[in-house]
Short mmCIF file of C-alpha atoms in Angstrom, two decimals:
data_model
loop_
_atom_site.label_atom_id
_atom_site.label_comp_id
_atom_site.label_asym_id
_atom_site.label_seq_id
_atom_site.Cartn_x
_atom_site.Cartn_y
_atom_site.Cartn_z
CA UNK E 1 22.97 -23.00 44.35
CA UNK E 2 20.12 -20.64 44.64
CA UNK E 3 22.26 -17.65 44.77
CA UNK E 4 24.15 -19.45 41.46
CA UNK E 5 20.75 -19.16 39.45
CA UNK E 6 20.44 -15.70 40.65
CA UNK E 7 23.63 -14.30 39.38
CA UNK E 8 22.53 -16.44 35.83
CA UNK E 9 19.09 -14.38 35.78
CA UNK E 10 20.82 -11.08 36.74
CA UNK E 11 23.77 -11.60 34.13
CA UNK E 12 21.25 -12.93 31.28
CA UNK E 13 18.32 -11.11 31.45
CA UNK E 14 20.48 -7.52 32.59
CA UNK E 15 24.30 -7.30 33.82
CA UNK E 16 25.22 -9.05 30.76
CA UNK E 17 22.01 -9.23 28.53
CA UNK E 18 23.63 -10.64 25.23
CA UNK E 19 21.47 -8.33 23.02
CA UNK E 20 22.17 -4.86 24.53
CA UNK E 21 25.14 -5.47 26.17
CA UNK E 22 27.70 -8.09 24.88
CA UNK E 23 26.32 -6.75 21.36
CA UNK E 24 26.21 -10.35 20.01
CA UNK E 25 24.01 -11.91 17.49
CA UNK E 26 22.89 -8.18 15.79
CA UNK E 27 22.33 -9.37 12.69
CA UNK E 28 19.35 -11.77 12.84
CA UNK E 29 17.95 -9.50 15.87
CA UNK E 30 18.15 -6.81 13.68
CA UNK E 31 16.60 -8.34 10.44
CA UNK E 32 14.08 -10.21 11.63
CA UNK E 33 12.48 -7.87 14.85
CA UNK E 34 10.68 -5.89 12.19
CA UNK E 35 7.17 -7.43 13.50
CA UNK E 36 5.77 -8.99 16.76
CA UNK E 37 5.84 -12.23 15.41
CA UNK E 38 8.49 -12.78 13.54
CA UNK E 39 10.71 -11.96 16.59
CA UNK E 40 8.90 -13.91 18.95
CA UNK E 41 9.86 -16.53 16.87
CA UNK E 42 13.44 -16.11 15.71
CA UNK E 43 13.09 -15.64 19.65
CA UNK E 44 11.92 -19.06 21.05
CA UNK E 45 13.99 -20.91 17.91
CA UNK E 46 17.67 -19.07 19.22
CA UNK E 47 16.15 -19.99 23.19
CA UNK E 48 15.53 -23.45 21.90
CA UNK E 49 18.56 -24.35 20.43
CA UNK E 50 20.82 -22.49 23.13
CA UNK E 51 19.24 -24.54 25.87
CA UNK E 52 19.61 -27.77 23.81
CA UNK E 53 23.40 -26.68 22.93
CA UNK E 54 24.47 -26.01 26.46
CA UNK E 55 23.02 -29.42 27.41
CA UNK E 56 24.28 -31.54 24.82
CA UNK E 57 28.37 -29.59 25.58
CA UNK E 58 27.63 -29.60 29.33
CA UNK E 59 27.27 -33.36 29.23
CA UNK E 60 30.35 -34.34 26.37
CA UNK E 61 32.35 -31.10 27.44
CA UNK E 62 34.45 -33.82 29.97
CA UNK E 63 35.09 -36.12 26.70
CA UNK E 64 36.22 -34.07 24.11
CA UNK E 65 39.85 -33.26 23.88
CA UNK E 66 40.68 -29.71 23.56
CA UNK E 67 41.50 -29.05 19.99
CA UNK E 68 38.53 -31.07 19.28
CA UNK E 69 35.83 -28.64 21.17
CA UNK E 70 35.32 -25.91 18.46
CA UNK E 71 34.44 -28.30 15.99
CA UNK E 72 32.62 -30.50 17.99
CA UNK E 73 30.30 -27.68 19.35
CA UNK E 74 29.77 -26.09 15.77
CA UNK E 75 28.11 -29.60 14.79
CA UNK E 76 26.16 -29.71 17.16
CA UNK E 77 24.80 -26.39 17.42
CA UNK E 78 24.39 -26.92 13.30
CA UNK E 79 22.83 -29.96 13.53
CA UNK E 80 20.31 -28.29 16.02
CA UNK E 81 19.81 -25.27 14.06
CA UNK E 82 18.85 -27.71 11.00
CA UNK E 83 16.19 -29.11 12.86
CA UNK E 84 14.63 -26.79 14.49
CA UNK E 85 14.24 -25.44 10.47
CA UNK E 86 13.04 -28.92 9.34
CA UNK E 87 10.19 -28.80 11.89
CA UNK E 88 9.82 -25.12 11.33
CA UNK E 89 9.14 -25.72 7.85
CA UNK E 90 6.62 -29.01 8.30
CA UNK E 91 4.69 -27.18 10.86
CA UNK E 92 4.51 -23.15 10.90
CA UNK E 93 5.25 -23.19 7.10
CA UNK E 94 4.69 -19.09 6.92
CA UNK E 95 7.02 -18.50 9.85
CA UNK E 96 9.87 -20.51 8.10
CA UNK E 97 9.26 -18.48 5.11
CA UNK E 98 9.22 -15.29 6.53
CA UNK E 99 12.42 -15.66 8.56
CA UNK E 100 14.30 -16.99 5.69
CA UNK E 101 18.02 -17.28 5.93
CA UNK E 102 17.73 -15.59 9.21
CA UNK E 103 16.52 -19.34 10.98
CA UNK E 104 19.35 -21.25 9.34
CA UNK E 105 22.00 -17.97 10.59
CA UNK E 106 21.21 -18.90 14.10
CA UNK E 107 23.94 -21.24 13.75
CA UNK E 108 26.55 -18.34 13.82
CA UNK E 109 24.96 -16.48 16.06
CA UNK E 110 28.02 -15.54 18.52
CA UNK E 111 25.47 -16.01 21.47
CA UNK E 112 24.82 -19.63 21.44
CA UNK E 113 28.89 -20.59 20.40
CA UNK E 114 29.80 -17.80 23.53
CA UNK E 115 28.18 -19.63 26.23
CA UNK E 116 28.95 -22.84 25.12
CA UNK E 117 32.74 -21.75 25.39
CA UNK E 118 32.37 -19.69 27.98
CA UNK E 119 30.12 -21.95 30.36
CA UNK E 120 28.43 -24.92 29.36
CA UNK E 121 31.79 -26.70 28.66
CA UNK E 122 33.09 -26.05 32.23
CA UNK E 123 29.89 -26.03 34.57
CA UNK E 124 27.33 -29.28 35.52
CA UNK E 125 24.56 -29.96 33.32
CA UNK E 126 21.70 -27.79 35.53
CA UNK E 127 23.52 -24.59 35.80
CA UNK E 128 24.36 -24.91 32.20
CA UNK E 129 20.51 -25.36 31.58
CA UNK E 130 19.86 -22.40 33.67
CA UNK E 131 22.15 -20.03 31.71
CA UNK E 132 21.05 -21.56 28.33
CA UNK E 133 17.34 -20.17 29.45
CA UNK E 134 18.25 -17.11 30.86
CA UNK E 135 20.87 -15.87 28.20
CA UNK E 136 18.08 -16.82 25.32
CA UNK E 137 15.70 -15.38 27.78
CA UNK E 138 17.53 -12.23 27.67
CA UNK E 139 18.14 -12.20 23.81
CA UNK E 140 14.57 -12.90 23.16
CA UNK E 141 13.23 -10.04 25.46
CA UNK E 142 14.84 -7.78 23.79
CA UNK E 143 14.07 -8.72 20.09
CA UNK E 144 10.23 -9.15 21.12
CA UNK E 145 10.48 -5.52 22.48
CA UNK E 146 12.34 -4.50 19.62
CA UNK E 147 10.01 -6.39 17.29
CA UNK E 148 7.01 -4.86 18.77
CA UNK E 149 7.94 -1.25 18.70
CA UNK E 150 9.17 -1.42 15.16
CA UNK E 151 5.63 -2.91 14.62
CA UNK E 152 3.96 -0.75 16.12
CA UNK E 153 5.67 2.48 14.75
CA UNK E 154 6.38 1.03 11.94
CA UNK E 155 2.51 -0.24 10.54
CA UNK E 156 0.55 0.64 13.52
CA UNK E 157 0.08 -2.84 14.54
CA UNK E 158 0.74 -5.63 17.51
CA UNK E 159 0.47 -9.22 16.90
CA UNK E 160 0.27 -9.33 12.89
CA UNK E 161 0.04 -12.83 11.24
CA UNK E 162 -0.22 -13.92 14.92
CA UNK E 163 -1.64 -17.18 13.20
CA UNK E 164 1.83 -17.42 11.72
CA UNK E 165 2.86 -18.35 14.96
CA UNK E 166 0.68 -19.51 17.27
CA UNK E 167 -1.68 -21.60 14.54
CA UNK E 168 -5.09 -21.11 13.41
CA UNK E 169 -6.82 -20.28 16.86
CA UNK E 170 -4.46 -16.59 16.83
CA UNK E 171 -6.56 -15.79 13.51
CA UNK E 172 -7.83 -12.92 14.91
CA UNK E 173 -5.45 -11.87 17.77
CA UNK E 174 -4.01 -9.05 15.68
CA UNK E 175 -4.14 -5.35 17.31
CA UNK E 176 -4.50 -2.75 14.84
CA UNK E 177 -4.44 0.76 15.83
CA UNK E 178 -5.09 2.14 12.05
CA UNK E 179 -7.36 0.84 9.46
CA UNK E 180 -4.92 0.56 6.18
CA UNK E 181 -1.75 -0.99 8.57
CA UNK E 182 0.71 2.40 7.30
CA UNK E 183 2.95 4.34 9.76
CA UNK E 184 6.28 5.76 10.24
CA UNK E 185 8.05 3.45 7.42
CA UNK E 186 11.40 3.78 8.43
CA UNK E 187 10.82 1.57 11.94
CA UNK E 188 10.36 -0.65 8.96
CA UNK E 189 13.36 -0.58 7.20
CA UNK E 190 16.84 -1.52 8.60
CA UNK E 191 18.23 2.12 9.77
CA UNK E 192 14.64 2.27 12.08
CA UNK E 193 16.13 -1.48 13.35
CA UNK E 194 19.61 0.42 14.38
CA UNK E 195 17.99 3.57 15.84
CA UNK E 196 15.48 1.89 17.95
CA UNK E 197 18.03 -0.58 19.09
CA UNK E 198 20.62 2.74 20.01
CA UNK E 199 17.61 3.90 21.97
CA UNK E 200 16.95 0.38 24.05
CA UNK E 201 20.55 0.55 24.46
CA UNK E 202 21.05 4.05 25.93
CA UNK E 203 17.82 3.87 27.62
CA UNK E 204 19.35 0.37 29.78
CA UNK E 205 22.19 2.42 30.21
CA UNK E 206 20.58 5.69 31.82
CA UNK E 207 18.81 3.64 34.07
CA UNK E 208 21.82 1.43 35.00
CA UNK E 209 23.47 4.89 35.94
CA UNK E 210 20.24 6.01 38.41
CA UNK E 211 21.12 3.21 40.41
CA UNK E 212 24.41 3.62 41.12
CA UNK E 213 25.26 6.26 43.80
CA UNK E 214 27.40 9.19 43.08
CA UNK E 215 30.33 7.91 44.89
CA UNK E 216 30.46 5.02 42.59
CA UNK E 217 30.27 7.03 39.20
CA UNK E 218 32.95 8.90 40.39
CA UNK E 219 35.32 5.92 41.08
CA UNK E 220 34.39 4.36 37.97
CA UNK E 221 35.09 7.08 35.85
CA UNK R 1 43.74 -41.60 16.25
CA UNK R 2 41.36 -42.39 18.94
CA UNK R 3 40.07 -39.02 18.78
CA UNK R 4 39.23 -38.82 15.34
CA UNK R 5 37.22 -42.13 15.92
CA UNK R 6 34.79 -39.65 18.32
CA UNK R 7 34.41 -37.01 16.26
CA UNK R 8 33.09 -39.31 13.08
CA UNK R 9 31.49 -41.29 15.45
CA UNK R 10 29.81 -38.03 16.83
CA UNK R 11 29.22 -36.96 13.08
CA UNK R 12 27.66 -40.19 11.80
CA UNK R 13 25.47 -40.28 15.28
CA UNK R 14 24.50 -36.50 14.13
CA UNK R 15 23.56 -37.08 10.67
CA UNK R 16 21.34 -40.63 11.38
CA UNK R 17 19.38 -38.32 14.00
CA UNK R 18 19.21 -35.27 10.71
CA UNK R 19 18.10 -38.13 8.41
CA UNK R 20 15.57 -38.98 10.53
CA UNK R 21 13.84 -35.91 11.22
CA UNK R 22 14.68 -35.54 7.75
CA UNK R 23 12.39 -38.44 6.71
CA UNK R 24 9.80 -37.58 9.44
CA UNK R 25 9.45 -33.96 8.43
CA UNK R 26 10.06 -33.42 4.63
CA UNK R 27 6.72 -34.82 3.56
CA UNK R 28 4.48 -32.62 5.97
CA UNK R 29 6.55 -29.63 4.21
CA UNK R 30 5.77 -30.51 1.03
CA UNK R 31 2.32 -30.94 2.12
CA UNK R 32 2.21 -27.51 3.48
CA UNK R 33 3.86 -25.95 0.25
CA UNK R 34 1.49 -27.69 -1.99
CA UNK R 35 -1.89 -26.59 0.13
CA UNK R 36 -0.55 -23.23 -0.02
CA UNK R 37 0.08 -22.91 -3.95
CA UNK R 38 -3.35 -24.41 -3.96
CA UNK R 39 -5.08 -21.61 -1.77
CA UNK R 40 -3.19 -19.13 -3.79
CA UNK R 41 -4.63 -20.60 -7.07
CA UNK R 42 -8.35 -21.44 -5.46
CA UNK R 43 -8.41 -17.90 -4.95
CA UNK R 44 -7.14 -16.79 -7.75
CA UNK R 45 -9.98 -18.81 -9.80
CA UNK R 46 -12.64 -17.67 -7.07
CA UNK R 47 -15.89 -17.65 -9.40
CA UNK R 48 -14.64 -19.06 -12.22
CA UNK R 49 -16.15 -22.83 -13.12
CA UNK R 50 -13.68 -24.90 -12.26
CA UNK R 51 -14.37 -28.75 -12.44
CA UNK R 52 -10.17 -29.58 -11.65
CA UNK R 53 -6.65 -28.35 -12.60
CA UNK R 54 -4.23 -30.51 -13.94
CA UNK R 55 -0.03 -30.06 -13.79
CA UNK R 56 2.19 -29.97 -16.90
CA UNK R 57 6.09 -29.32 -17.02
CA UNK R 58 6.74 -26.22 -18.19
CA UNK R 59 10.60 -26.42 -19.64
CA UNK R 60 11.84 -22.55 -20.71
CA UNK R 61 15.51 -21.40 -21.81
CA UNK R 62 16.44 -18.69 -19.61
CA UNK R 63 16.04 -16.16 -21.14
CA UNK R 64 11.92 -15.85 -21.59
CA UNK R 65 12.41 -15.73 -17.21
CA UNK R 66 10.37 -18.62 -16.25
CA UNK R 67 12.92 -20.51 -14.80
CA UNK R 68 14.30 -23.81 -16.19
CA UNK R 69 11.85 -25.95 -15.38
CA UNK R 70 8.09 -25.19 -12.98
CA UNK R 71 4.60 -27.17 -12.55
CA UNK R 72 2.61 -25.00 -14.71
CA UNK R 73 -1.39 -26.09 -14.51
CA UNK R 74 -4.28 -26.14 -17.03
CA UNK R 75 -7.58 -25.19 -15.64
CA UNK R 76 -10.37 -27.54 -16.88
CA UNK R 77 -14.17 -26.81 -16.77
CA UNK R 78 -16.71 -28.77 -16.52
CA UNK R 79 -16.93 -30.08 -20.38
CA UNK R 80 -13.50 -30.88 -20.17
CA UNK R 81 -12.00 -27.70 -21.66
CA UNK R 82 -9.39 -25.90 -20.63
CA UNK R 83 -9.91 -22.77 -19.50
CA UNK R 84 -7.34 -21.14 -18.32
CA UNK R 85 -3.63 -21.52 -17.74
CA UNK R 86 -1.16 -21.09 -14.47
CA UNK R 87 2.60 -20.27 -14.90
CA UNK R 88 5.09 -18.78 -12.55
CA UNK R 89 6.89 -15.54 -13.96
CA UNK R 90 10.00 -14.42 -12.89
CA UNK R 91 11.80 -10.73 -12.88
CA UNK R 92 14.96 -9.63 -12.06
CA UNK R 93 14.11 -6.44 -13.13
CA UNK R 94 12.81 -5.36 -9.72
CA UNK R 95 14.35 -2.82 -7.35
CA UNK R 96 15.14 -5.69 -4.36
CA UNK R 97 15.83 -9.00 -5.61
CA UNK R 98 13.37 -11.56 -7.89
CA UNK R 99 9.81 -11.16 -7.74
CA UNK R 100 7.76 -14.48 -8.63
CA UNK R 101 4.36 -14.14 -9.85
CA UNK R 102 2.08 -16.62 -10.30
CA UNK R 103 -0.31 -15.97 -13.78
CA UNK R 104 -3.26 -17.08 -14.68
CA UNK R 105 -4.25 -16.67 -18.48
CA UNK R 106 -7.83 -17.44 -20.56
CA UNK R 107 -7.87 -19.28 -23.58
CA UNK R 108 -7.49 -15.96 -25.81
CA UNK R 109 -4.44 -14.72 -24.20
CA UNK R 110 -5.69 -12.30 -21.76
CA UNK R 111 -4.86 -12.36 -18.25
CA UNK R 112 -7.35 -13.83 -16.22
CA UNK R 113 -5.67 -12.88 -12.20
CA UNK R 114 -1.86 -12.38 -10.86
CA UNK R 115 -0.84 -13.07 -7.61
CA UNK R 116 2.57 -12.16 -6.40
CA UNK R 117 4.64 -15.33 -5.12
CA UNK R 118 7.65 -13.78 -3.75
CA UNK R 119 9.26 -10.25 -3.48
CA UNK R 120 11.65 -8.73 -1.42
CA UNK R 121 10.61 -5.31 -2.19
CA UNK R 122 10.62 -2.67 0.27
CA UNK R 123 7.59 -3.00 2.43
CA UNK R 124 5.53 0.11 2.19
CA UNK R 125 6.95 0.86 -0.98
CA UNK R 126 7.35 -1.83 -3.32
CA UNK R 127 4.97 -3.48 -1.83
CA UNK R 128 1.70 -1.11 -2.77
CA UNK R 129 0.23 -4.29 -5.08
CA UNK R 130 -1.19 -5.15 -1.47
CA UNK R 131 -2.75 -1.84 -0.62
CA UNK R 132 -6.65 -2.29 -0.95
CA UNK R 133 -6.70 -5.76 -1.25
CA UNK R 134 -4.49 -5.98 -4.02
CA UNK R 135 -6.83 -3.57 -6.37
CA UNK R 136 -3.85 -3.22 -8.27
CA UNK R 137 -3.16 -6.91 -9.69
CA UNK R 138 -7.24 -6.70 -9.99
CA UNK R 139 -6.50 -4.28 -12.51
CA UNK R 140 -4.84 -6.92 -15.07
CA UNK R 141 -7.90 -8.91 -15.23
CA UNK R 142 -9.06 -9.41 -19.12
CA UNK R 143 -6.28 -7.32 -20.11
CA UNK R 144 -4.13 -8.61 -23.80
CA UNK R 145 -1.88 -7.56 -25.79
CA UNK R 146 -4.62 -5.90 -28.48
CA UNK R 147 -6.90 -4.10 -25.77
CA UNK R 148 -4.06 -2.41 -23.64
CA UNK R 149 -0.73 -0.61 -24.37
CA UNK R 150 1.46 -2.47 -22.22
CA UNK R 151 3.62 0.80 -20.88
CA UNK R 152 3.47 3.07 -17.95
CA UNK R 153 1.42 5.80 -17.49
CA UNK R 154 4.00 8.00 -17.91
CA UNK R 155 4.94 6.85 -20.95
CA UNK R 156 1.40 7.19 -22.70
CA UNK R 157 0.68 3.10 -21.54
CA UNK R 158 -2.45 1.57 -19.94
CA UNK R 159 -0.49 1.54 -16.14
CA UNK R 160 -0.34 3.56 -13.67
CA UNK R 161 2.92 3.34 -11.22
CA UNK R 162 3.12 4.06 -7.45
CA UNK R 163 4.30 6.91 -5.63
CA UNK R 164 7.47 6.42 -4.28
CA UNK R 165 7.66 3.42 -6.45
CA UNK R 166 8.09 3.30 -10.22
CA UNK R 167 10.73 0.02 -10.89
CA UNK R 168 8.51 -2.38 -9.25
CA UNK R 169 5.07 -1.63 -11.20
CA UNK R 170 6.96 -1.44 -14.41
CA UNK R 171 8.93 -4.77 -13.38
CA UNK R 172 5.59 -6.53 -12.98
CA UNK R 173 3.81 -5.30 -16.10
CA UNK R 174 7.13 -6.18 -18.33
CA UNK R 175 6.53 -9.53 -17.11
CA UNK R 176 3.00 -9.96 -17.65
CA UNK R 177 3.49 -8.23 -21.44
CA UNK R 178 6.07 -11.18 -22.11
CA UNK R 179 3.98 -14.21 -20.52
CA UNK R 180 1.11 -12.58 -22.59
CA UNK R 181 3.51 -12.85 -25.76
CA UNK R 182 4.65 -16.19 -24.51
CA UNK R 183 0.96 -17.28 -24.99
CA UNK R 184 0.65 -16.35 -28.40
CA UNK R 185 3.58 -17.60 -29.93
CA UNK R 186 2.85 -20.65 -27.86
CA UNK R 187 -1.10 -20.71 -27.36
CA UNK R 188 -1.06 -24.60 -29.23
CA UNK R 189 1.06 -26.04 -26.92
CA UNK R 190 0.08 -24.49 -23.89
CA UNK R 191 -3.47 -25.24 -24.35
CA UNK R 192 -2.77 -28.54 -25.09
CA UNK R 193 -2.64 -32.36 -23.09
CA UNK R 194 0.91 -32.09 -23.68
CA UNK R 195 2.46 -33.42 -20.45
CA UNK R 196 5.50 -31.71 -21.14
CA UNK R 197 5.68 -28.50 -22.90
CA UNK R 198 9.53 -27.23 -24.51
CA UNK R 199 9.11 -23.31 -24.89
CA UNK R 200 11.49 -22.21 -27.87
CA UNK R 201 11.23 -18.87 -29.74
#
């Protein structure tokens, strides 16, 4: 079982990290990972309602009929996405706001629909946990990096609006590394989301090749 | 047949738990929308005497771009006057998207502060009203429609644009020129107790 978990962490968080290598759910991690903040928490809401998704089909995966599942799923991964909004909205007002459309689009994010097809329908409830973390582990790792360089590039800041977030006691958590918050605008805008991404991917991909030994680069290619 | 029984059975169990967090949570959001149009406006009245502010419903064809229907607010001082008025003003005019402002005018028609509500406007570009702690929209303050020429600088008007960003500015200051006209073609009615105010050229 231990060794089960293992594979999970490896395949979420690296062999199969669903932001830089199945290429799914782009287009919130893209939009919204232009600051700290608002990709830490685009971050936890996709964690929170993948976790809650694979438990919910890991325990009625065994009673819904076949041509029934895709449905079935969608509501409930809807349903969860509307929530986690509703309670978004009543208590970290500013975050709702600022991620928009992007918080209700979690619902079609390809992620969350992908492992409930692909394993919380056909494994027990605590492995399906387990991947639930470790895939939205994996996604949110890399908007939070993502988010933070585009920050930081971007306006020359970590941690803006951490109150946003975190609630009044992050008032002053903010890192600023220049006085009127102005940098290298296009980490800002959405071609600065694509090249920094291209970079995180390449850069995951170099040091995937480092590790391999000769001998097996030259059978794989 | 049986099947269909789950799946509304699953729906209607799904929507009673949505109506419930529904119920639980809608209030507190309205709460939190309410306190933050208030901070907005405290600030925007920041040493002004203001004994309390009152809402009216502000009803506008489309056309004059204040939407259908808002909350405006009279501002009342201490002798029971009012002393200034809040409306939202809309523009479509903008380079990204609508940008809301929220206006506050004075009895004679002048602007008394503007905050911006929403914009989508590039950040770092179209979104220089912020720079300096929003010295820009500081600018309006006590400006009408007698004292100021309500064009760009480059056209020989009273405002200056931003580098890199000329729609936006103008956007803005079209805006404030027509809620300024708005107020005097409309200054009895706005400065009323009218509880409900029907805007009509």
């Amino acid at each position: 079982m231990s060794n089960s978990i293992k594979t999970l962490a490896i395949d979420g968080l690296w062999k199969n990290n669903p932001a830089i290598i199945q290429l799914l759910g782009l287009c919130p991690l893209l939009a919204v990972s232009n600051s700290l903040i608002n990709a830490l928490g685009l971050g936890l809401a996709t964690l929170f309602v993948l976790v809650c998704s694979n438990s919910l089909i890991a325990i009625t995966g065994r009673w819904v009929p076949d041509y029934l599942r895709l449905p079935i799923f969608v509501l409930f991964i809807a349903s969860l996405v509307t929530i986690v909004q509703m309670l978004l909205a009543a208590y970290r007002f500013n975050l709702y706001e600022s991620l928009g459309i992007f918080l209700a689009l979690i619902t079609t994010n390809c992620v969350i629909l992908g492992r409930a097809e692909a394993y919380a329908a056909k494994n027990p409830l605590r492995f399906a946990i387990a991947d639930g973390l470790l895939q939205g582990t994996g996604f949110l790792l890399v908007l939070v990096i993502l988010g933070g360089l585009r920050e930081l590039i971007g306006q020359g800041s970590l941690l803006h609006n951490a109150q946003d977030l975190f609630g009044p006691i992050a008032h002053n958590w903010g890192i600023y590394f220049n006085s009127d918050q102005s940098g290298f605008l296009l980490a800002l805008l959405p071609p600065g989301a694509f090249i920094l991404l291209g970079c995180l991917i390449a850069l995951r991909n170099y040091l995937d090749l480092r590790k391999k030994s000769p001998a097996q680069l030259r059978s794989s290619s | 047949m049986k099947n269909i029984m789950l799946f509304v059975f699953i729906a209607i169990a799904v929507t009673a738990i949505l109506a419930a967090v529904y119920l639980f949570s809608e209030p507190r959001k309205l709460a939190q929308i309410e306190s933050k149009q208030q901070n907005i406006v405290q600030g925007m009245l920041a040493g002004q005497d203001v004994a309390r502010t009152e809402y009216f419903e502000l009803l506008a064809p489309q056309y004059l771009h204040l939407g259908d229907t808002q909350q405006a607010q009279r501002v009342y001082d201490k002798h029971n006057n009012i002393s200034a008025v809040i409306l939202t003003a809309l523009t479509d005019r903008a380079y990204a998207g609508r940008i809301g402002l929220l206006v506050a005018i004075n009895t004679n028609c002048s602007i008394a502060s503007v905050e911006v509500l929403q914009s989508q406007e590039t950040p770092g570009l179209g979104d220089q009203y912020k720079q300096s702690d929003g010295a820009w929209l500081k600018n309006f303050s006590g400006k009408d429609l007698d004292n100021s020429d309500w064009r760009m600088t480059k056209q020989g008007g009273d405002f200056d644009a931003w580098t890199g960003a000329t729609v936006t500015p103008k956007a803005i200051v079209e805006s404030l020129e027509r809620v300024l006209q708005l107020c005097e073609a409309h200054h009895n009615a706005l400065f009323s107790e009218l509880e409900i105010v029907y805007l009509e050229q």
